[in-house]
Amino acid sequence: MAASTLPRRATWKRDPAPYLRIDRRRSLGQIASVVVPYPALWGLAALVQPAPWLAVVFGVVGAAILIRMYSFFHDLTHNALFRSRAANVRWGYLLGFLLWTPYRWWQRQHSLHHANNGNLDKRGPGEVRTMTMAEYRSASHLGRLGYRLYRNPVLLLGVGPSLVFLFERRFPRRGMTGRMLFSVVLTNLALVVWPVGLGVLAGWQTFLIMQGTMLVVAGAVGAWMLYIQHQYEETYYQAGGDWNFELAALQGSSFLACAARMRSRRCSRARRWSPSPAAPTRCGPSCGTRSAARSCPSHGAACWSPRRGG
């Protein structure tokens, strides 16, 4: 699709409007579907005092809850679940405490990701590091090694996400506003209170096994979902002067084709809308397709080239 064939932005806002109506009751029900079972799982662990193997099973169940919780946290940062911004913020802070993620800081990072996705001149926040072929070829041997290690599936999906949640989101950064800094500090305080409480109630061995399992499993799945959303051969990358916001949205994001039982009613309705007859309803391959399989993390140091994508 060429930029000249894209509809005007006003059309983009008008046509999908029916799919963007906020249902407060439904939003509360979705949040309840994670904030109720998650503490209930910890309460069950405190009651039964599970053996280590069972604590791992509990941790896997908890990871599934956290993955779903993160999707709602994402929507809250977009102010998409409630009409009131204050309600989105309150629930966002609460879920952020459970997800080890400062709400305001992540909201800002994610906004930058949306604003710059596919822009070669503004890579950075909220994305998997991607070098162009020219950058990789001009890099030193140490730089190439570091890039390959960074994109190795063991580090990218296994070790990296846990380190991000444990350490990278704990500290203030240059350029943070007062609200972002407050978000970081308040989240850190929450991460002192509720883990200590859970450790006392469930036992420290159970807490460490369950929480460690949740960090590794949920982190790996989350990183994988982020990876396949933007990393595939036909993905969109352009230099700043040629970059187009709408094309980046349409051609720079994949559509993950899940089994029918895994799709929410909202998603199944939203996928029917297309901004123009020429626009695909699936902007990129799902991970089950041949093309996406070639760009999965196990294939090493993937680099973008104008001959392969964009």
Coordinates of C-alpha atoms in Angstrom, one line a residue:
M1 CA 0.0 0.0 0.0
A2 CA 1.3 3.5 -0.9
A3 CA 0.9 6.5 1.3
S4 CA -1.2 8.2 -1.5
T5 CA -3.9 5.5 -1.2
L6 CA -4.4 5.9 2.6
P7 CA -7.6 7.5 3.8
R8 CA -7.5 10.8 5.7
R9 CA -6.9 10.6 9.5
A10 CA -10.4 11.9 10.1
T11 CA -11.8 8.8 8.4
W12 CA -9.6 6.6 10.6
K13 CA -11.2 8.0 13.6
R14 CA -14.7 7.9 12.3
D15 CA -15.0 4.5 10.8
P16 CA -13.7 2.4 13.8
A17 CA -15.7 4.4 16.3
P18 CA -18.4 1.7 16.8
Y19 CA -15.7 -0.7 18.0
L20 CA -14.2 1.8 20.5
R21 CA -17.2 2.5 22.7
I22 CA -16.3 2.1 26.3
D23 CA -18.4 -0.3 28.4
R24 CA -17.7 0.4 32.1
R25 CA -19.4 -2.7 33.3
R26 CA -17.5 -4.9 31.0
S27 CA -14.2 -3.1 31.8
L28 CA -14.8 -3.8 35.5
G29 CA -15.6 -7.4 34.8
Q30 CA -12.3 -7.8 32.8
I31 CA -10.3 -6.3 35.6
A32 CA -12.1 -8.5 38.1
S33 CA -11.1 -11.5 36.0
V34 CA -7.5 -10.9 37.0
V35 CA -7.5 -9.0 40.3
V36 CA -9.7 -11.6 42.0
P37 CA -8.1 -14.9 41.0
Y38 CA -4.5 -13.6 41.4
P39 CA -4.7 -12.9 45.2
A40 CA -7.0 -16.0 45.5
L41 CA -4.1 -18.1 44.0
W42 CA -1.7 -16.8 46.7
G43 CA -4.3 -17.4 49.3
L44 CA -4.6 -21.0 48.2
A45 CA -0.8 -21.3 48.3
A46 CA -0.8 -20.0 51.9
L47 CA -3.5 -22.5 52.9
V48 CA -2.0 -25.7 51.3
Q49 CA 1.7 -24.8 51.7
P50 CA 2.5 -26.6 48.4
A51 CA 5.5 -28.8 47.7
P52 CA 8.1 -27.2 45.4
W53 CA 6.7 -29.0 42.3
L54 CA 3.2 -27.8 43.1
A55 CA 4.5 -24.3 43.7
V56 CA 5.8 -24.3 40.2
V57 CA 2.4 -25.3 38.9
F58 CA 0.8 -22.5 40.9
G59 CA 3.4 -20.2 39.4
V60 CA 2.5 -21.2 35.8
V61 CA -1.2 -20.5 36.6
G62 CA -0.2 -17.2 38.1
A63 CA 1.8 -16.4 34.9
A64 CA -1.3 -16.9 32.8
I65 CA -3.2 -14.5 35.0
L66 CA -0.4 -11.9 34.8
I67 CA -0.2 -12.1 31.0
R68 CA -3.9 -11.3 30.8
M69 CA -3.5 -8.6 33.4
Y70 CA -0.7 -7.0 31.4
S71 CA -3.1 -6.7 28.4
F72 CA -5.5 -4.7 30.5
F73 CA -2.7 -2.7 32.0
H74 CA -1.7 -1.8 28.4
D75 CA -5.3 -0.7 27.6
L76 CA -5.3 1.4 30.8
T77 CA -2.2 3.3 29.7
H78 CA -4.2 4.2 26.5
N79 CA -7.1 5.4 28.7
A80 CA -9.2 2.8 26.8
L81 CA -11.1 1.0 29.6
F82 CA -12.9 3.9 31.2
R83 CA -14.2 7.3 30.1
S84 CA -12.6 8.9 33.2
R85 CA -8.8 9.4 32.9
A86 CA -8.6 9.3 36.7
A87 CA -10.2 5.8 36.7
N88 CA -7.7 4.5 34.1
V89 CA -4.9 5.9 36.2
R90 CA -6.1 4.4 39.5
W91 CA -6.6 1.0 38.0
G92 CA -3.4 1.3 36.1
Y93 CA -1.4 2.0 39.3
L94 CA -3.0 -1.0 41.0
L95 CA -2.2 -3.4 38.2
G96 CA 1.2 -1.9 37.9
F97 CA 1.9 -2.8 41.5
L98 CA 1.1 -6.4 40.8
L99 CA 3.1 -6.4 37.5
W100 CA 6.2 -4.7 38.9
T101 CA 5.7 -1.9 36.4
P102 CA 5.4 1.9 37.2
Y103 CA 2.3 3.0 35.4
R104 CA 3.3 6.6 34.4
W105 CA 6.8 5.6 33.3
W106 CA 5.5 2.7 31.1
Q107 CA 2.7 4.8 29.7
R108 CA 5.3 7.3 28.5
Q109 CA 7.6 4.7 27.0
H110 CA 4.8 3.0 25.3
S111 CA 3.5 6.2 23.8
L112 CA 7.0 6.8 22.3
H113 CA 6.9 3.3 20.9
H114 CA 3.5 4.0 19.1
A115 CA 4.7 7.4 17.9
N116 CA 8.0 6.1 16.4
N117 CA 7.4 2.4 15.5
G118 CA 9.3 1.6 12.3
N119 CA 11.2 5.0 12.2
L120 CA 14.9 4.2 11.8
D121 CA 15.9 7.6 13.1
K122 CA 13.9 7.2 16.4
R123 CA 14.5 3.6 17.5
G124 CA 14.6 2.8 21.2
P125 CA 11.7 2.9 23.7
G126 CA 9.5 -0.1 23.9
E127 CA 11.0 -2.2 21.1
V128 CA 13.3 -5.1 20.5
R129 CA 16.6 -3.6 19.3
T130 CA 17.0 -4.0 15.6
M131 CA 20.1 -3.0 13.5
T132 CA 20.1 -2.5 9.8
M133 CA 22.4 -4.6 7.7
A134 CA 24.6 -1.6 7.1
E135 CA 24.9 -0.9 10.8
Y136 CA 25.7 -4.6 11.6
R137 CA 28.4 -4.8 8.9
S138 CA 30.0 -1.6 10.1
A139 CA 29.9 -2.7 13.8
S140 CA 33.0 -4.0 15.6
H141 CA 33.3 -7.8 16.3
L142 CA 32.4 -7.0 19.9
G143 CA 29.4 -5.0 18.8
R144 CA 28.2 -7.9 16.5
L145 CA 28.7 -10.4 19.3
G146 CA 26.7 -8.2 21.7
Y147 CA 23.9 -7.9 19.2
R148 CA 23.8 -11.6 18.6
L149 CA 23.8 -12.3 22.3
Y150 CA 21.0 -9.7 22.9
R151 CA 18.8 -11.4 20.3
N152 CA 19.6 -15.0 21.4
P153 CA 16.3 -16.6 22.5
V154 CA 17.8 -17.7 25.8
L155 CA 18.6 -14.1 26.7
L156 CA 15.8 -12.4 24.8
L157 CA 13.0 -14.6 26.1
G158 CA 14.5 -16.2 29.2
V159 CA 16.9 -14.0 31.1
G160 CA 16.2 -10.6 29.7
P161 CA 12.5 -10.1 30.7
S162 CA 13.1 -11.1 34.3
L163 CA 16.0 -8.6 34.6
V164 CA 13.8 -5.9 33.1
F165 CA 11.0 -6.4 35.7
L166 CA 13.4 -6.9 38.6
F167 CA 15.9 -4.1 38.0
E168 CA 15.4 -1.9 34.9
R169 CA 12.1 -0.5 36.0
R170 CA 13.2 0.2 39.6
F171 CA 15.3 3.3 39.1
P172 CA 14.7 6.9 38.1
R173 CA 16.0 8.1 34.8
R174 CA 17.0 11.3 33.3
G175 CA 14.2 13.2 31.7
M176 CA 11.5 11.7 34.0
T177 CA 8.7 14.1 34.9
G178 CA 7.5 14.4 38.5
R179 CA 4.6 12.1 37.8
M180 CA 6.8 9.4 36.3
L181 CA 9.2 9.6 39.2
F182 CA 6.3 9.4 41.7
S183 CA 5.1 6.3 39.8
V184 CA 8.5 4.6 40.1
V185 CA 8.8 5.4 43.8
L186 CA 5.3 4.4 44.7
T187 CA 5.6 1.1 42.7
N188 CA 8.9 0.3 44.5
L189 CA 7.2 0.9 47.9
A190 CA 4.4 -1.4 46.9
L191 CA 7.0 -4.0 45.9
V192 CA 8.4 -3.9 49.4
V193 CA 5.0 -4.3 51.1
W194 CA 3.1 -7.0 49.2
P195 CA 6.0 -9.4 48.5
V196 CA 6.9 -9.3 52.2
G197 CA 3.3 -10.0 53.1
L198 CA 3.1 -12.9 50.7
G199 CA 6.4 -14.3 51.9
V200 CA 5.2 -14.3 55.5
L201 CA 1.8 -15.8 54.6
A202 CA 2.8 -18.4 52.1
G203 CA 6.3 -19.1 53.2
W204 CA 9.4 -17.7 51.6
Q205 CA 10.3 -20.9 49.7
T206 CA 6.8 -21.0 48.2
F207 CA 6.9 -17.3 47.4
L208 CA 10.3 -17.4 45.7
I209 CA 9.4 -20.5 43.6
M210 CA 6.0 -19.1 42.6
Q211 CA 7.2 -15.6 41.9
G212 CA 10.3 -16.8 40.1
T213 CA 8.2 -19.0 37.9
M214 CA 5.8 -16.2 37.1
L215 CA 8.6 -13.8 36.2
V216 CA 10.2 -16.3 33.9
V217 CA 7.1 -17.7 32.2
A218 CA 5.1 -14.5 31.9
G219 CA 8.2 -12.5 30.9
A220 CA 9.1 -15.0 28.2
V221 CA 5.5 -15.1 26.7
G222 CA 5.3 -11.3 26.9
A223 CA 8.7 -10.8 25.2
W224 CA 7.7 -13.3 22.5
M225 CA 4.5 -11.5 21.8
L226 CA 6.3 -8.2 21.5
Y227 CA 8.9 -9.8 19.2
I228 CA 6.5 -11.4 16.7
Q229 CA 4.3 -8.2 16.6
H230 CA 7.0 -6.2 14.9
Q231 CA 9.8 -8.6 13.9
Y232 CA 9.1 -10.3 10.6
E233 CA 10.6 -10.1 7.1
E234 CA 7.9 -7.9 5.6
T235 CA 7.8 -5.5 8.5
Y236 CA 7.9 -1.7 8.0
Y237 CA 11.1 0.4 8.6
Q238 CA 11.9 3.7 6.9
A239 CA 14.2 6.6 7.6
G240 CA 12.6 9.6 9.2
G241 CA 12.0 11.6 6.0
D242 CA 10.2 8.7 4.3
W243 CA 8.5 7.4 7.4
N244 CA 4.7 7.4 7.5
F245 CA 2.6 7.0 10.7
E246 CA -0.3 5.2 9.0
L247 CA 1.9 2.8 7.0
A248 CA 3.9 2.0 10.1
A249 CA 0.7 1.1 11.8
L250 CA -0.6 -1.1 9.0
Q251 CA 2.6 -2.7 7.7
G252 CA 4.7 -2.7 10.8
S253 CA 2.5 -4.8 13.1
S254 CA 1.5 -8.4 12.7
F255 CA -1.8 -10.0 13.6
L256 CA -1.5 -13.1 15.8
A257 CA -4.1 -15.6 14.7
C258 CA -5.1 -17.4 17.9
A259 CA -7.5 -20.3 18.3
A260 CA -11.2 -19.2 18.4
R261 CA -11.5 -20.0 22.1
M262 CA -8.6 -17.6 22.9
R263 CA -10.2 -14.6 21.1
S264 CA -12.2 -12.0 23.0
R265 CA -15.4 -10.7 21.5
R266 CA -13.9 -7.3 21.3
C267 CA -11.0 -8.5 19.2
S268 CA -13.1 -10.6 16.9
R269 CA -15.3 -7.6 16.2
A270 CA -12.5 -5.1 15.7
R271 CA -10.6 -7.2 13.1
R272 CA -13.6 -6.9 10.7
W273 CA -12.8 -3.2 10.2
S274 CA -10.3 -2.1 7.6
P275 CA -9.4 1.5 6.9
S276 CA -9.7 1.0 3.2
P277 CA -10.5 -1.9 0.8
A278 CA -6.9 -2.1 -0.1
A279 CA -5.7 -2.5 3.5
P280 CA -5.2 -6.1 4.7
T281 CA -7.1 -7.1 7.8
R282 CA -4.0 -8.9 8.8
C283 CA -1.1 -6.5 8.5
G284 CA 1.6 -9.2 9.0
P285 CA 2.0 -12.9 9.4
S286 CA 1.1 -14.8 12.5
C287 CA 3.8 -16.8 14.2
G288 CA 2.4 -19.9 12.7
T289 CA 3.1 -18.8 9.1
R290 CA 6.2 -19.7 7.2
S291 CA 7.4 -16.1 6.8
A292 CA 7.2 -15.3 10.6
A293 CA 8.9 -18.6 11.4
R294 CA 12.0 -17.4 9.6
S295 CA 12.1 -14.3 11.8
C296 CA 11.6 -16.0 15.1
P297 CA 14.3 -15.4 17.8
S298 CA 15.9 -18.8 17.2
H299 CA 17.3 -17.6 13.9
G300 CA 20.0 -15.4 15.4
A301 CA 21.0 -11.9 14.5
A302 CA 18.2 -10.7 12.3
C303 CA 18.9 -7.4 10.7
W304 CA 16.6 -5.1 8.6
S305 CA 17.5 -4.4 5.0
P306 CA 15.6 -2.3 2.5
R307 CA 15.8 -5.2 0.1
R308 CA 14.0 -7.4 2.6
G309 CA 11.4 -5.2 4.2
G310 CA 10.0 -1.7 4.4

